[in-house]
Amino acid sequence: MAIRSLCRAKPLLHTQLIQSLHKPKFQNHFSSQNHHHHHRHYPDPSPSPDLVNEISRVLSDHRDPHHDLELSLNTFTPKISTNLVEQVLKRCKNLGFSAHRFFLWAKRIPGFEHSAGSYHILVDILGSSKQFALLWDFFIEIRENQSFEINPEIFWIVFRAYARANLPNDAIRAFNRMVEFGIKPSIYDLDQLLHALCKRKHVKVAHQFFDNVKHEITPTVKTYSILVRGLGDVGELSEARKLFDEMLERKCPVDILAHNSLLEAMCKAGNIDEAHGMLREMRSIGAEPDAFSYSIFIHAFCEANDIHSVFRVLDSMKRYNLVPNVFTYNCIIKKLCKNEKVEEAYQLLDEMIERGANPDEWSYNAILAYHCDHAEVNMALRLITRMTKENVMPDRHTYNMVLKLLVRVGRFDRATEVWESMEKRGFYPSVSTYSVMVHGLCKKKGKLEEACKYFEMMVDEGIPPYSSTVEMLRNRLVGLGFLDITEILADKMERSTSCTIQELANAMRGKTGFRKSRNKETELESD
């Protein structure tokens, strides 16, 4: 019945799609002129947001080495400024190769000088994209040209990049190479290296390196605290205790940070009673526990699903006039919602506001997830309204959850209202939000034309769709006899300024395999 119904509607769908797809530009609220949501994060408004967006689009459209990026950038030469370049680099942190080429292109403009911020951002971009050979070539070029004074902070970025890439020994080699660039490593640099390694669970490597250098660089209580906490994170409580004792033997002035590090190690090992004993002992020696000391117990009890003990700790904190941070409150709210205690979650939300721990988008999203899971449309929409009234802007996860719910339960009118309200709230949809709509509408009877409309909007915005989105829409169209419309969509994709979208045109025609690397996020947010 559904197929026959849609087939009868084919002339209408076909006509409307042809009319729409052959317009020079789809008329919607999210045109490329307005697609500049990142600009609001920058304090200096002098560079035009439209110009930042336009140059960012050029970088996105020329990702491959064989694309002639420099030729496309030359038209912007008269408009280039230091601040503009910095903002474009911030916008294009996921475009490693293009961002580097843009940086070098700007540097060649007569009279132009990059800001220190731009150098730091580019190093972060190259590190995040694992272009380490390029990164070191860049460092050597800077040293030889003396175009920028390499400082310790830029090496801290490199430490974090290697740690994220699971290359801890390379992070250590970077530390040792600091002297090549005129920097004698200090205890602050060692702390940054150890923190980067421990954060990514490379604790054994960090501990070994610490043992090798602690006689050359005198460690502080902060150094020991980083390692004690790291050892606790990987379940090495006995090693954490030894290190804590070593710190005492060295006569380091043990502060609350050090005590909290050992407390956390004990709680993560399940030694709650021992941790309670240490908490009492801290008071007796004048090391007054702070809000984080108690939050350690809250996180441990949340992990054990012991809600009663969580509230007992909260009551203790109130007695000492201590307020948990937003992260701790969010942990409790999420646990309450998972235990079907949404009313208590709302009470906690009210308490946060009363006690000055302002809720963030994650505070609301935890409760919103409950309403969406239980198909409570009115409650979900009411919560989004409350967010905006309390000056917490809904984010990508907020909109994806509620749009998925509205499409799933067939409230298409409300989904359209939410979509149209996004621009007013300063949110511009990314690929995941478009995919929620396309995937959801593809699964609904009689909504294929709407799915095509959102797909077209995404293409018009120059946002490359996930390959799984292309695959789903094509399969749905072909399955219902609309092969001609896949060709219209493919033609539209080929006319895009985005090289990535152009390459996906063949996927819409069914001629090539799909790039599975772009599927994961869709599965999480759109199915």
XYZ file of C-alpha atoms in Angstrom:
527
model
C 0.000 0.000 0.000
C 2.760 2.446 0.948
C 4.647 1.770 -2.293
C 1.520 2.125 -4.460
C 0.642 5.359 -2.659
C 4.073 6.849 -3.204
C 4.189 5.668 -6.807
C 0.889 7.479 -7.499
C 2.499 10.597 -6.041
C 5.550 10.243 -8.263
C 4.693 13.033 -10.764
C 4.273 15.533 -7.890
C 7.487 14.478 -6.169
C 9.342 14.458 -9.449
C 8.049 17.894 -10.494
C 8.756 19.509 -7.150
C 12.225 18.036 -6.954
C 13.082 19.177 -10.485
C 11.816 22.697 -9.732
C 13.748 22.807 -6.501
C 16.945 21.129 -7.611
C 17.371 23.338 -10.676
C 17.120 26.608 -8.768
C 20.478 28.422 -8.557
C 20.355 28.153 -4.775
C 17.923 26.484 -2.411
C 16.050 29.181 -0.465
C 16.357 28.246 3.180
C 17.311 29.841 6.469
C 20.729 28.183 6.480
C 22.199 29.585 3.277
C 25.948 29.839 2.983
C 25.648 33.566 3.601
C 24.470 32.881 7.128
C 26.459 29.759 7.920
C 28.935 31.354 10.335
C 28.013 30.046 13.749
C 31.587 29.858 15.011
C 32.179 33.597 14.779
C 30.276 34.324 17.966
C 33.044 32.667 19.991
C 35.636 35.281 18.998
C 35.942 38.462 21.094
C 37.158 40.750 18.259
C 34.301 41.238 15.771
C 36.352 43.251 13.252
C 36.865 40.504 10.612
C 33.669 39.896 8.663
C 31.979 36.656 9.766
C 30.881 36.125 6.157
C 34.504 36.381 5.021
C 35.657 33.891 7.677
C 32.951 31.523 6.478
C 33.806 32.032 2.811
C 37.521 31.312 3.223
C 36.773 28.339 5.489
C 34.553 26.917 2.772
C 37.384 27.284 0.231
C 39.719 25.339 2.553
C 37.068 22.658 3.038
C 36.494 22.396 -0.703
C 40.238 21.942 -1.433
C 41.311 19.224 0.987
C 43.374 17.073 -1.340
C 47.003 17.955 -2.249
C 46.177 18.081 -5.970
C 43.490 20.764 -5.482
C 44.732 24.228 -6.459
C 43.962 25.911 -3.135
C 46.355 28.839 -3.581
C 44.693 29.914 -6.838
C 41.289 29.998 -5.158
C 42.703 31.958 -2.198
C 44.365 34.675 -4.289
C 41.106 36.636 -4.695
C 41.092 37.171 -0.899
C 44.613 38.686 -0.735
C 43.505 42.339 -0.303
C 41.203 41.384 2.592
C 43.651 39.292 4.621
C 44.437 40.428 8.159
C 46.201 38.823 11.114
C 42.975 38.382 13.049
C 41.116 37.021 10.019
C 43.762 34.318 9.467
C 43.621 33.346 13.140
C 39.832 32.985 13.025
C 39.922 30.917 9.835
C 42.507 28.576 11.393
C 40.281 28.150 14.450
C 37.357 27.296 12.188
C 39.380 24.740 10.196
C 41.050 22.709 12.934
C 39.976 19.454 11.262
C 41.534 20.413 7.900
C 45.208 19.784 8.657
C 46.714 19.890 5.177
C 44.518 22.727 3.880
C 45.083 24.793 7.042
C 48.863 24.445 6.694
C 48.746 25.514 3.047
C 46.549 28.486 3.980
C 49.030 29.519 6.710
C 51.957 29.377 4.265
C 49.979 31.210 1.564
C 49.145 34.077 3.972
C 52.768 34.245 5.150
C 53.896 34.959 1.565
C 51.699 38.057 1.282
C 54.009 41.133 1.367
C 53.841 42.934 4.716
C 51.747 40.242 6.411
C 52.737 38.787 9.790
C 51.061 35.920 11.639
C 50.064 36.338 15.269
C 51.587 34.148 17.973
C 48.112 32.634 18.320
C 48.145 31.504 14.680
C 51.450 29.667 15.173
C 50.022 27.863 18.204
C 46.794 26.976 16.392
C 48.664 25.597 13.374
C 50.891 23.413 15.579
C 47.737 22.108 17.264
C 46.162 21.422 13.846
C 49.238 19.564 12.543
C 49.493 17.551 15.763
C 45.800 16.689 15.823
C 45.983 15.471 12.203
C 49.155 13.468 13.046
C 51.248 15.380 10.513
C 54.284 15.120 12.778
C 56.941 15.176 10.062
C 55.389 18.359 8.700
C 55.253 19.757 12.241
C 58.988 19.284 12.849
C 59.843 20.698 9.408
C 57.747 23.708 10.404
C 59.669 24.067 13.687
C 63.030 23.888 11.899
C 61.888 26.469 9.321
C 60.792 28.823 12.131
C 64.150 28.401 13.878
C 66.120 29.087 10.719
C 64.024 32.059 9.594
C 63.591 33.387 13.123
C 60.047 34.301 12.138
C 58.659 33.335 15.542
C 60.191 32.649 18.947
C 59.417 29.048 19.831
C 58.321 28.950 23.474
C 57.636 26.144 25.977
C 53.850 26.479 25.544
C 54.094 25.427 21.897
C 55.914 22.257 22.989
C 53.114 21.523 25.457
C 50.788 21.342 22.432
C 53.157 18.792 20.855
C 53.203 16.676 24.055
C 49.402 16.519 24.026
C 49.297 15.656 20.321
C 51.698 12.721 20.687
C 49.853 11.481 23.787
C 46.516 11.601 21.922
C 48.107 9.700 19.036
C 49.264 6.982 21.478
C 52.917 7.828 20.844
C 54.169 8.411 24.417
C 57.843 7.801 23.605
C 57.660 10.422 20.855
C 56.228 12.873 23.394
C 59.294 12.230 25.570
C 61.588 12.696 22.561
C 59.857 16.039 21.925
C 60.634 17.018 25.524
C 64.273 16.104 25.007
C 64.406 18.074 21.742
C 63.409 21.330 23.426
C 67.111 22.200 23.856
C 67.557 22.082 20.064
C 65.256 25.098 19.896
C 66.941 27.067 22.637
C 64.697 25.984 25.524
C 66.000 24.374 28.709
C 63.162 22.140 30.010
C 61.841 23.230 33.403
C 59.655 21.583 36.029
C 56.655 23.266 34.397
C 57.448 21.537 31.112
C 57.890 18.216 32.896
C 54.511 18.657 34.608
C 52.857 19.328 31.244
C 54.470 16.244 29.711
C 53.465 13.975 32.607
C 49.922 15.355 32.645
C 49.514 14.799 28.883
C 50.766 11.207 29.189
C 48.718 10.353 32.282
C 45.543 11.838 30.810
C 45.840 9.333 27.959
C 46.660 6.431 30.326
C 50.356 6.266 29.351
C 51.117 6.199 33.072
C 53.805 3.499 33.059
C 55.880 5.420 30.511
C 55.342 8.663 32.438
C 56.382 7.044 35.740
C 59.541 5.553 34.232
C 60.556 8.860 32.676
C 59.905 10.661 35.959
C 62.235 8.250 37.764
C 64.922 8.981 35.162
C 64.778 12.776 35.435
C 63.732 13.499 39.034
C 67.369 13.940 40.101
C 67.986 16.487 37.342
C 64.697 18.417 37.614
C 63.424 18.788 41.177
C 59.781 17.674 41.303
C 57.131 19.670 43.151
C 53.977 18.577 44.945
C 52.117 19.201 41.647
C 54.427 16.785 39.810
C 53.771 14.059 42.359
C 50.022 14.768 42.362
C 49.833 14.323 38.578
C 51.473 10.909 38.801
C 49.528 9.773 41.891
C 46.281 10.597 40.145
C 47.446 8.923 36.927
C 48.389 5.742 38.786
C 44.990 5.751 40.457
C 43.291 6.052 37.050
C 44.932 2.809 35.891
C 44.268 0.936 39.159
C 47.830 1.079 40.525
C 46.912 2.065 44.094
C 50.002 0.507 45.708
C 52.302 2.446 43.329
C 50.292 5.604 44.016
C 50.816 5.131 47.764
C 54.579 4.623 47.286
C 54.819 7.819 45.282
C 52.807 9.707 47.897
C 55.170 8.430 50.600
C 58.187 9.446 48.501
C 56.737 12.936 48.300
C 56.502 13.058 52.106
C 60.101 11.813 52.442
C 61.283 14.597 50.129
C 59.622 17.106 52.500
C 57.352 18.436 49.754
C 54.652 20.707 51.274
C 51.652 18.404 50.736
C 48.592 20.422 49.704
C 44.924 19.576 49.188
C 45.605 18.678 45.530
C 48.008 15.928 46.592
C 45.590 14.569 49.197
C 42.762 14.569 46.664
C 44.907 12.663 44.169
C 45.428 9.829 46.660
C 41.776 9.958 47.764
C 40.737 9.525 44.131
C 43.151 6.610 43.672
C 41.653 4.887 46.738
C 38.061 5.394 45.590
C 38.786 4.168 42.059
C 40.297 1.032 43.577
C 37.098 0.497 45.567
C 38.725 1.303 48.929
C 35.972 3.694 50.034
C 36.392 3.002 53.775
C 40.126 3.703 53.595
C 39.386 6.911 51.701
C 36.887 7.965 54.406
C 39.597 7.356 57.007
C 41.999 9.555 55.071
C 39.355 12.286 54.822
C 39.016 12.348 58.622
C 42.806 12.319 59.012
C 43.122 15.311 56.669
C 41.052 17.425 59.042
C 43.153 16.373 62.020
C 46.352 17.610 60.337
C 44.772 20.866 59.160
C 44.315 19.899 55.478
C 40.669 20.934 55.193
C 38.849 18.926 52.466
C 37.427 21.016 49.617
C 34.494 20.507 47.254
C 36.588 18.260 45.005
C 37.474 16.007 47.963
C 33.793 15.218 48.448
C 33.071 15.065 44.712
C 35.518 12.158 44.490
C 33.161 10.147 46.720
C 30.106 11.264 44.729
C 31.618 9.973 41.475
C 32.577 6.698 43.181
C 29.028 6.193 44.502
C 27.528 7.082 41.103
C 29.777 4.459 39.545
C 28.484 1.938 42.120
C 24.871 3.092 41.480
C 24.524 3.948 45.186
C 22.202 6.968 44.956
C 21.489 6.995 48.713
C 25.187 7.490 49.509
C 25.453 10.193 46.843
C 22.829 12.284 48.632
C 24.474 11.592 51.972
C 27.688 13.151 50.643
C 25.738 16.093 49.196
C 24.229 16.721 52.648
C 27.722 16.671 54.191
C 28.895 19.232 51.651
C 25.982 21.525 52.545
C 26.989 21.350 56.212
C 30.452 22.622 55.297
C 29.026 25.127 52.780
C 30.753 23.408 49.851
C 29.202 23.408 46.372
C 29.893 20.646 43.818
C 30.968 21.787 40.365
C 28.765 21.411 37.282
C 30.559 18.223 36.184
C 29.722 16.515 39.499
C 26.097 17.668 39.436
C 25.755 16.411 35.855
C 27.083 13.010 36.896
C 24.337 12.746 39.546
C 21.595 13.991 37.190
C 22.574 11.423 34.566
C 22.547 8.632 37.154
C 19.128 9.724 38.495
C 17.639 9.681 34.986
C 19.081 6.215 34.336
C 17.343 5.085 37.523
C 13.975 6.556 36.398
C 14.187 9.317 39.044
C 13.599 12.248 36.713
C 11.703 14.336 39.302
C 14.735 14.220 41.589
C 16.886 15.208 38.606
C 14.742 18.321 38.138
C 15.069 19.107 41.866
C 18.840 18.879 41.527
C 18.696 21.202 38.518
C 16.841 23.759 40.665
C 19.395 23.278 43.448
C 22.261 23.968 41.043
C 20.761 27.331 40.133
C 20.024 28.216 43.766
C 23.586 27.399 44.854
C 25.281 29.194 41.951
C 26.503 26.098 40.081
C 24.990 27.203 36.796
C 23.762 24.233 34.709
C 25.291 23.765 31.260
C 23.914 22.085 28.151
C 24.944 18.656 29.495
C 22.839 19.188 32.629
C 19.757 19.614 30.452
C 20.734 17.033 27.831
C 20.871 14.290 30.493
C 17.225 14.969 31.380
C 16.260 15.506 27.740
C 17.648 12.054 26.886
C 15.220 10.576 29.450
C 12.229 12.382 27.896
C 13.279 11.344 24.383
C 13.760 7.704 25.427
C 10.230 7.762 26.916
C 8.714 9.603 23.903
C 7.615 12.512 26.138
C 7.332 15.167 23.431
C 5.818 18.002 25.477
C 8.272 17.554 28.336
C 11.198 17.525 25.907
C 10.088 20.731 24.164
C 9.325 22.409 27.496
C 12.853 21.594 28.676
C 14.409 23.218 25.576
C 12.317 26.333 26.237
C 13.560 26.371 29.829
C 17.160 26.063 28.616
C 16.923 29.161 26.467
C 15.127 31.143 29.191
C 18.029 30.344 31.517
C 20.548 31.398 28.834
C 21.843 27.885 28.145
C 21.957 27.431 24.389
C 20.859 24.044 23.024
C 23.734 22.281 21.252
C 24.042 19.691 18.503
C 23.159 16.833 20.873
C 20.082 18.689 22.136
C 18.676 19.241 18.665
C 19.622 15.807 17.345
C 17.831 14.076 20.238
C 14.632 16.096 20.018
C 14.434 16.056 16.191
C 14.956 12.308 16.160
C 12.138 11.937 18.696
C 9.712 14.195 16.802
C 10.291 12.418 13.488
C 10.087 8.991 15.146
C 6.664 9.697 16.713
C 5.343 11.421 13.599
C 5.218 15.002 14.956
C 6.541 16.450 11.721
C 4.938 19.850 12.350
C 6.845 20.254 15.608
C 10.057 19.012 13.963
C 9.703 21.803 11.374
C 9.107 24.353 14.161
C 12.218 23.218 16.026
C 14.276 23.299 12.822
C 13.138 26.836 12.021
C 13.829 27.984 15.597
C 17.469 26.890 15.424
C 18.650 29.906 13.437
C 16.909 32.300 15.849
C 18.857 30.682 18.685
C 22.166 30.997 16.854
C 22.559 27.310 15.991
C 23.446 26.185 12.483
C 23.042 22.475 11.695
C 26.030 20.295 10.923
C 26.130 17.025 9.001
C 24.853 15.004 11.976
C 21.707 17.149 12.399
C 20.880 16.972 8.685
C 21.453 13.225 8.820
C 18.976 12.858 11.688
C 16.292 14.391 9.464
C 17.185 12.496 6.278
C 17.472 9.110 8.004
C 14.346 9.634 10.097
C 12.180 10.831 7.213
C 13.412 8.042 4.903
C 11.913 5.540 7.346
C 8.525 7.278 7.414
C 5.675 6.578 5.010
C 5.112 9.400 2.541
C 8.034 11.505 3.759
C 10.608 10.730 1.091
C 10.149 14.118 -0.575
C 10.911 15.808 2.771
C 14.026 13.655 3.170
C 15.201 14.792 -0.273
C 14.581 18.416 0.701
C 16.847 18.208 3.759
C 19.479 16.345 1.754
C 19.413 19.114 -0.846
C 19.732 21.790 1.848
C 22.821 19.998 3.147
C 24.371 19.899 -0.335
C 23.555 23.591 -0.878
C 25.342 24.417 2.358
C 28.459 22.620 1.096
C 28.253 20.117 3.963
C 29.441 16.669 2.781
C 26.873 14.037 3.830
C 27.821 10.803 5.526
C 28.202 7.994 2.995
C 25.563 6.025 4.929
C 23.113 8.912 4.379
C 23.748 8.860 0.628
C 23.351 5.089 0.649
C 20.089 5.135 2.623
C 18.481 7.852 0.488
C 19.543 6.202 -2.760
C 18.291 2.774 -1.674
C 14.954 4.251 -0.596
C 14.500 6.134 -3.875
C 15.536 3.176 -6.047
C 13.408 0.777 -4.011
C 10.311 2.887 -4.649
C 11.024 3.397 -8.338
C 12.580 6.863 -8.298
C 15.882 6.112 -10.032
C 15.550 9.305 -12.095
C 15.577 11.409 -8.920
C 18.873 9.856 -7.768
C 20.332 11.124 -11.047
C 18.946 14.643 -10.395
C 20.475 14.621 -6.910
C 23.799 13.313 -8.265
C 23.875 16.123 -10.865
C 23.266 18.617 -8.078
C 26.128 17.123 -6.047
C 28.495 17.337 -9.025
C 27.803 21.083 -9.267
C 28.777 21.635 -5.618
C 31.866 23.696 -4.813
C 32.840 20.966 -2.329
C 35.197 18.390 -3.843
C 34.031 15.851 -1.245
C 30.382 16.254 -2.265
C 31.386 15.975 -5.924
C 33.118 12.676 -5.182
C 29.973 11.386 -3.424
C 27.886 11.993 -6.560
C 28.990 8.619 -7.926
C 27.855 6.996 -4.682
C 24.388 8.495 -5.243
C 24.460 6.883 -8.680
C 25.491 3.570 -7.112
C 28.729 3.412 -9.082
C 31.261 3.298 -6.248
C 31.654 1.877 -2.743
C 30.794 4.048 0.226
C 33.365 5.532 2.599
C 32.584 3.693 5.796
C 34.685 6.102 7.866
C 31.841 8.629 7.844
C 29.228 6.219 9.164
C 29.950 5.968 12.870
C 28.485 9.239 14.026
C 25.367 8.713 11.941
C 24.735 5.364 13.555
C 24.925 6.974 16.975
C 22.760 9.976 16.206
C 20.482 9.158 13.324
C 19.360 5.539 13.437
